[in-house]
Short mmCIF file of C-alpha atoms in Angstrom, two decimals:
data_model
loop_
_atom_site.label_atom_id
_atom_site.label_comp_id
_atom_site.label_asym_id
_atom_site.label_seq_id
_atom_site.Cartn_x
_atom_site.Cartn_y
_atom_site.Cartn_z
CA MET X 27 -4.17 -9.67 -3.09
CA ASP X 28 -6.18 -7.30 -0.92
CA ILE X 29 -8.74 -5.32 -3.10
CA LEU X 30 -10.94 -2.38 -2.31
CA ILE X 31 -14.08 -2.18 -4.32
CA ILE X 32 -16.14 1.04 -4.34
CA ASP X 33 -19.60 0.52 -5.86
CA ASP X 34 -23.10 1.37 -4.81
CA ASP X 35 -24.73 -1.45 -6.78
CA PRO X 36 -25.41 -4.42 -4.30
CA ALA X 37 -26.06 -6.80 -7.24
CA VAL X 38 -22.67 -5.94 -8.88
CA CYS X 39 -20.87 -6.30 -5.47
CA GLN X 40 -22.55 -9.63 -4.73
CA THR X 41 -21.60 -10.90 -8.23
CA ILE X 42 -18.04 -9.95 -7.69
CA ARG X 43 -18.07 -11.63 -4.20
CA ASN X 44 -19.60 -14.84 -5.51
CA ALA X 45 -17.71 -15.13 -8.75
CA TRP X 46 -14.27 -14.11 -7.66
CA PRO X 47 -11.99 -16.81 -9.11
CA THR X 48 -9.14 -16.63 -6.36
CA PRO X 49 -10.05 -17.85 -2.95
CA GLY X 50 -7.02 -16.28 -1.28
CA ASP X 51 -7.80 -12.72 -2.29
CA ALA X 52 -9.41 -10.49 0.32
CA LEU X 53 -12.18 -8.16 -1.03
CA ARG X 54 -13.45 -5.22 0.81
CA PHE X 55 -16.42 -3.19 -0.29
CA ALA X 56 -17.49 0.44 0.06
CA SER X 57 -20.87 1.42 -1.15
CA SER X 58 -20.52 5.22 -1.21
CA TYR X 59 -18.17 8.17 -1.68
CA SER X 60 -18.42 9.12 2.02
CA GLN X 61 -17.82 5.51 3.19
CA SER X 62 -14.72 5.33 1.09
CA LEU X 63 -13.15 8.51 2.49
CA SER X 64 -11.72 6.87 5.63
CA LEU X 65 -10.09 4.23 3.58
CA ILE X 66 -8.62 6.41 0.72
CA LEU X 67 -7.49 9.30 2.89
CA GLY X 68 -5.91 7.47 5.67
CA PRO X 69 -3.08 5.09 6.33
CA GLU X 70 -5.17 2.16 5.54
CA LEU X 71 -4.90 2.99 1.86
CA ALA X 72 -1.44 1.42 1.86
CA PHE X 73 -2.91 -1.95 2.82
CA PHE X 74 -4.67 -2.40 -0.65
CA ASP X 75 -2.91 -3.89 -3.72
CA ALA X 76 -5.58 -2.58 -6.08
CA ILE X 77 -8.75 -0.48 -6.00
CA VAL X 78 -11.95 -0.61 -8.19
CA VAL X 79 -14.04 2.44 -8.40
CA ASP X 80 -17.52 2.97 -9.88
CA ILE X 81 -17.45 6.41 -11.70
CA HIS X 82 -21.13 7.06 -10.65
CA LEU X 83 -21.81 7.09 -6.98
CA PRO X 84 -24.94 8.23 -5.13
CA ASP X 85 -23.16 10.91 -3.12
CA GLY X 86 -20.19 11.74 -5.16
CA ASP X 87 -17.95 11.24 -8.12
CA GLY X 88 -15.65 8.35 -8.66
CA LEU X 89 -13.20 10.55 -10.44
CA SER X 90 -12.87 12.68 -7.30
CA ILE X 91 -11.95 9.52 -5.51
CA LEU X 92 -9.44 8.68 -8.24
CA ARG X 93 -7.80 12.17 -7.96
CA SER X 94 -7.64 11.87 -4.06
CA ILE X 95 -5.80 8.54 -4.28
CA ARG X 96 -3.56 9.74 -6.86
CA ARG X 97 -2.31 12.62 -4.59
CA THR X 98 -0.50 10.17 -2.45
CA SER X 99 -0.57 6.59 -3.96
CA SER X 100 0.39 4.81 -7.11
CA VAL X 101 -1.78 1.83 -6.32
CA PRO X 102 -3.44 0.27 -9.35
CA ILE X 103 -6.96 1.61 -9.96
CA VAL X 104 -9.62 0.12 -12.36
CA MET X 105 -12.62 2.33 -13.06
CA ILE X 106 -15.90 0.74 -13.92
CA SER X 107 -19.23 2.20 -15.29
CA GLY X 108 -22.54 1.35 -16.65
CA TRP X 109 -22.01 3.72 -19.59
CA GLY X 110 -19.44 5.88 -21.19
CA THR X 111 -17.79 6.89 -24.41
CA ALA X 112 -14.23 6.65 -25.77
CA GLU X 113 -13.76 10.23 -24.54
CA THR X 114 -15.13 9.28 -21.06
CA ARG X 115 -12.55 6.55 -20.90
CA ALA X 116 -9.67 8.67 -22.11
CA GLY X 117 -10.57 11.19 -19.48
CA THR X 118 -10.20 8.60 -16.68
CA PHE X 119 -6.76 7.68 -17.92
CA ASP X 120 -5.80 11.45 -17.97
CA VAL X 121 -6.70 11.61 -14.19
CA GLY X 122 -4.63 8.52 -13.43
CA ALA X 123 -6.67 5.38 -13.92
CA ASP X 124 -4.73 2.30 -14.92
CA ASP X 125 -7.71 0.44 -16.58
CA TYR X 126 -11.45 0.81 -17.34
CA LEU X 127 -14.22 -1.76 -17.75
CA MET X 128 -17.74 -1.36 -18.78
CA LYS X 129 -20.70 -3.01 -16.80
CA PRO X 130 -21.96 -5.71 -17.13
CA LEU X 131 -18.59 -6.95 -15.84
CA SER X 132 -16.89 -10.33 -16.43
CA VAL X 133 -15.50 -10.97 -12.99
CA ARG X 134 -12.89 -13.16 -14.34
CA GLU X 135 -11.71 -10.47 -16.66
CA LEU X 136 -11.69 -7.92 -13.89
CA GLN X 137 -9.55 -10.23 -11.62
CA ALA X 138 -7.10 -10.97 -14.49
CA ARG X 139 -6.63 -7.25 -15.26
CA ILE X 140 -6.10 -6.46 -11.68
CA ALA X 141 -3.46 -9.26 -11.12
CA ARG X 142 -1.60 -8.07 -14.24
CA LEU X 143 -1.42 -4.38 -13.00
CA VAL X 144 -0.49 -5.52 -9.41
CA THR X 145 2.29 -7.73 -10.96
CA MET X 146 3.58 -4.83 -13.13
CA ARG X 147 3.53 -2.49 -10.27
CA ALA X 148 5.43 -4.99 -8.07
CA SER X 149 8.18 -5.33 -10.78
CA THR X 150 8.47 -1.64 -11.22
CA SER X 151 8.76 -0.96 -7.49
CA ARG X 152 11.34 -3.54 -6.98
CA ALA X 153 13.44 -2.06 -9.78
CA ALA X 154 13.03 1.50 -8.58
CA ALA X 155 13.29 0.89 -4.88
CA PRO X 156 16.68 2.16 -3.53
CA THR X 157 18.83 -0.46 -1.79
CA ILE X 158 20.97 2.14 -0.07
CA PHE X 159 19.58 5.22 1.83
CA GLN X 160 20.07 7.14 4.99
CA ILE X 161 18.42 7.34 8.33
CA GLY X 162 19.77 10.49 9.87
CA ARG X 163 23.62 9.80 9.99
CA ILE X 164 23.23 6.21 9.57
CA VAL X 165 23.46 4.47 6.02
CA CYS X 166 21.07 1.64 5.55
CA ASP X 167 22.34 -0.98 2.88
CA LEU X 168 19.48 -3.51 2.07
CA GLN X 169 21.61 -5.34 -0.37
CA THR X 170 24.10 -6.31 2.25
CA ARG X 171 21.63 -6.00 5.20
CA ARG X 172 23.86 -3.67 7.13
CA LEU X 173 23.57 -0.39 9.07
CA ARG X 174 26.71 1.66 8.91
CA ARG X 175 28.05 4.81 10.31
CA HIS X 176 31.72 5.52 9.58
CA ASP X 177 33.59 2.23 10.29
CA ARG X 178 30.99 0.71 12.67
CA MET X 179 28.43 -1.58 11.32
CA VAL X 180 25.40 -3.65 12.54
CA GLY X 181 23.75 -6.47 10.65
CA LEU X 182 20.12 -6.70 9.80
CA THR X 183 17.86 -9.70 9.45
CA ASP X 184 15.71 -10.13 6.19
CA THR X 185 12.61 -9.10 8.04
CA GLU X 186 14.23 -5.97 9.68
CA GLY X 187 15.44 -4.99 6.26
CA ARG X 188 11.86 -5.38 4.66
CA ILE X 189 10.49 -3.28 7.53
CA LEU X 190 12.91 -0.50 7.10
CA GLY X 191 12.72 -0.77 3.26
CA TYR X 192 8.89 -0.38 3.37
CA LEU X 193 9.07 2.49 5.83
CA HIS X 194 11.66 4.18 3.68
CA GLU X 195 9.53 3.92 0.51
CA ASN X 196 6.83 5.62 2.52
CA ALA X 197 9.14 8.13 4.31
CA GLY X 198 7.34 10.85 6.30
CA ARG X 199 3.98 8.95 6.04
CA SER X 200 2.25 6.96 8.62
CA CYS X 201 2.28 3.27 7.75
CA SER X 202 -0.41 1.13 9.44
CA LYS X 203 0.46 -2.15 11.24
CA SER X 204 -1.77 -3.90 8.63
CA ALA X 205 0.31 -2.74 5.78
CA ILE X 206 3.69 -3.42 7.47
CA TYR X 207 2.79 -6.92 8.38
CA LYS X 208 1.65 -7.66 4.79
CA HIS X 209 4.89 -6.36 3.36
CA ALA X 210 7.35 -7.49 6.02
CA PHE X 211 5.75 -10.68 7.46
CA PHE X 212 3.62 -11.75 4.42
CA ARG X 213 0.55 -12.25 6.56
CA GLU X 214 -2.37 -10.33 8.00
CA TYR X 215 -2.07 -8.27 11.28
CA VAL X 216 -4.19 -9.62 14.08
CA SER X 217 -5.25 -7.19 16.86
CA GLY X 218 -2.93 -7.78 19.91
CA ASP X 219 -0.06 -9.25 17.89
CA LYS X 220 3.10 -7.71 19.35
CA THR X 221 5.54 -9.24 16.74
CA LEU X 222 6.03 -5.89 14.88
CA ASP X 223 6.47 -4.14 18.21
CA VAL X 224 9.32 -6.45 19.03
CA TYR X 225 11.07 -5.87 15.79
CA ILE X 226 10.75 -2.22 16.01
CA GLY X 227 12.41 -2.30 19.50
CA ARG X 228 15.32 -4.27 18.02
CA LEU X 229 15.65 -1.70 15.06
CA ARG X 230 15.84 1.09 17.45
CA ALA X 231 18.37 -0.62 19.50
CA LYS X 232 20.50 -1.12 16.56
CA LEU X 233 20.02 2.46 15.34
CA ALA X 234 20.89 3.76 18.88
CA SER X 235 24.01 1.76 18.90
CA LEU X 236 25.42 3.65 15.93
CA ASP X 237 23.80 7.15 16.56
CA SER X 238 21.66 8.23 19.35
CA ASP X 239 20.19 10.97 17.40
CA SER X 240 19.15 9.20 14.43
CA VAL X 241 17.03 6.58 16.15
CA ALA X 242 14.52 9.36 16.71
CA LEU X 243 13.57 9.19 13.06
CA LEU X 244 11.89 5.87 13.54
CA GLN X 245 8.68 6.96 15.17
CA THR X 246 5.55 5.47 16.60
CA VAL X 247 2.34 6.88 15.30
CA ARG X 248 -0.13 6.36 18.18
CA GLY X 249 -3.18 4.35 17.22
CA SER X 250 -1.92 3.49 13.78
CA GLY X 251 1.54 2.00 13.29
CA TYR X 252 5.05 3.48 12.53
CA LYS X 253 6.80 6.02 10.26
CA LEU X 254 10.25 6.91 9.20
CA GLU X 255 10.76 10.59 9.10
CA SER X 256 12.63 11.96 6.04
CA SER X 257 16.20 12.81 6.45
CA ALA X 258 18.77 14.32 4.27
CA SER X 259 20.92 11.77 2.45
#
């Protein structure tokens, strides 16, 4: 998992870093409201599997961060705090938190709760994600891995299907290369890696072979990644 932790307490962050029980997870830390803004308001938000937010930050309110994230994302969010009442906890759930933990934290419990939330979200997303959608005048069927217009069809590889599926789930939004690599290739993006660019080129060629206008909906976002513009179904 890739997890963003927003907390201004160096001791808490160090404890989480040292005691995290799953070596394969990637933890990223932000120590203030202002430092977190570039992560939660930009395309990089899609890279994280879960976010941990301290309610009380030196330059802002953790609830404001929660509200900002919920405007664009359903990523699992766990709120943490050194104090609070049942009413306080209920308030965070009303705003959109998925869980709430009091400090001092059990790092093992935090990891277990995050893992449960991520698993539940993945199951829900798979059940809800459409397998058939349109890209302009082209029908994309992820179940059969085919692009179709009228009686003409072009096959898709599994990876091409994952790329288009992820872009469609985020239609109209810029998707960073980091997020696409993670969802389509199951690995981290390394600066300079052109693998995704090659796949996008192939997808554009396949779309263009069926409809020269619809291919324009698969767009490059300079300096960030790619996006699939929304189109009428």
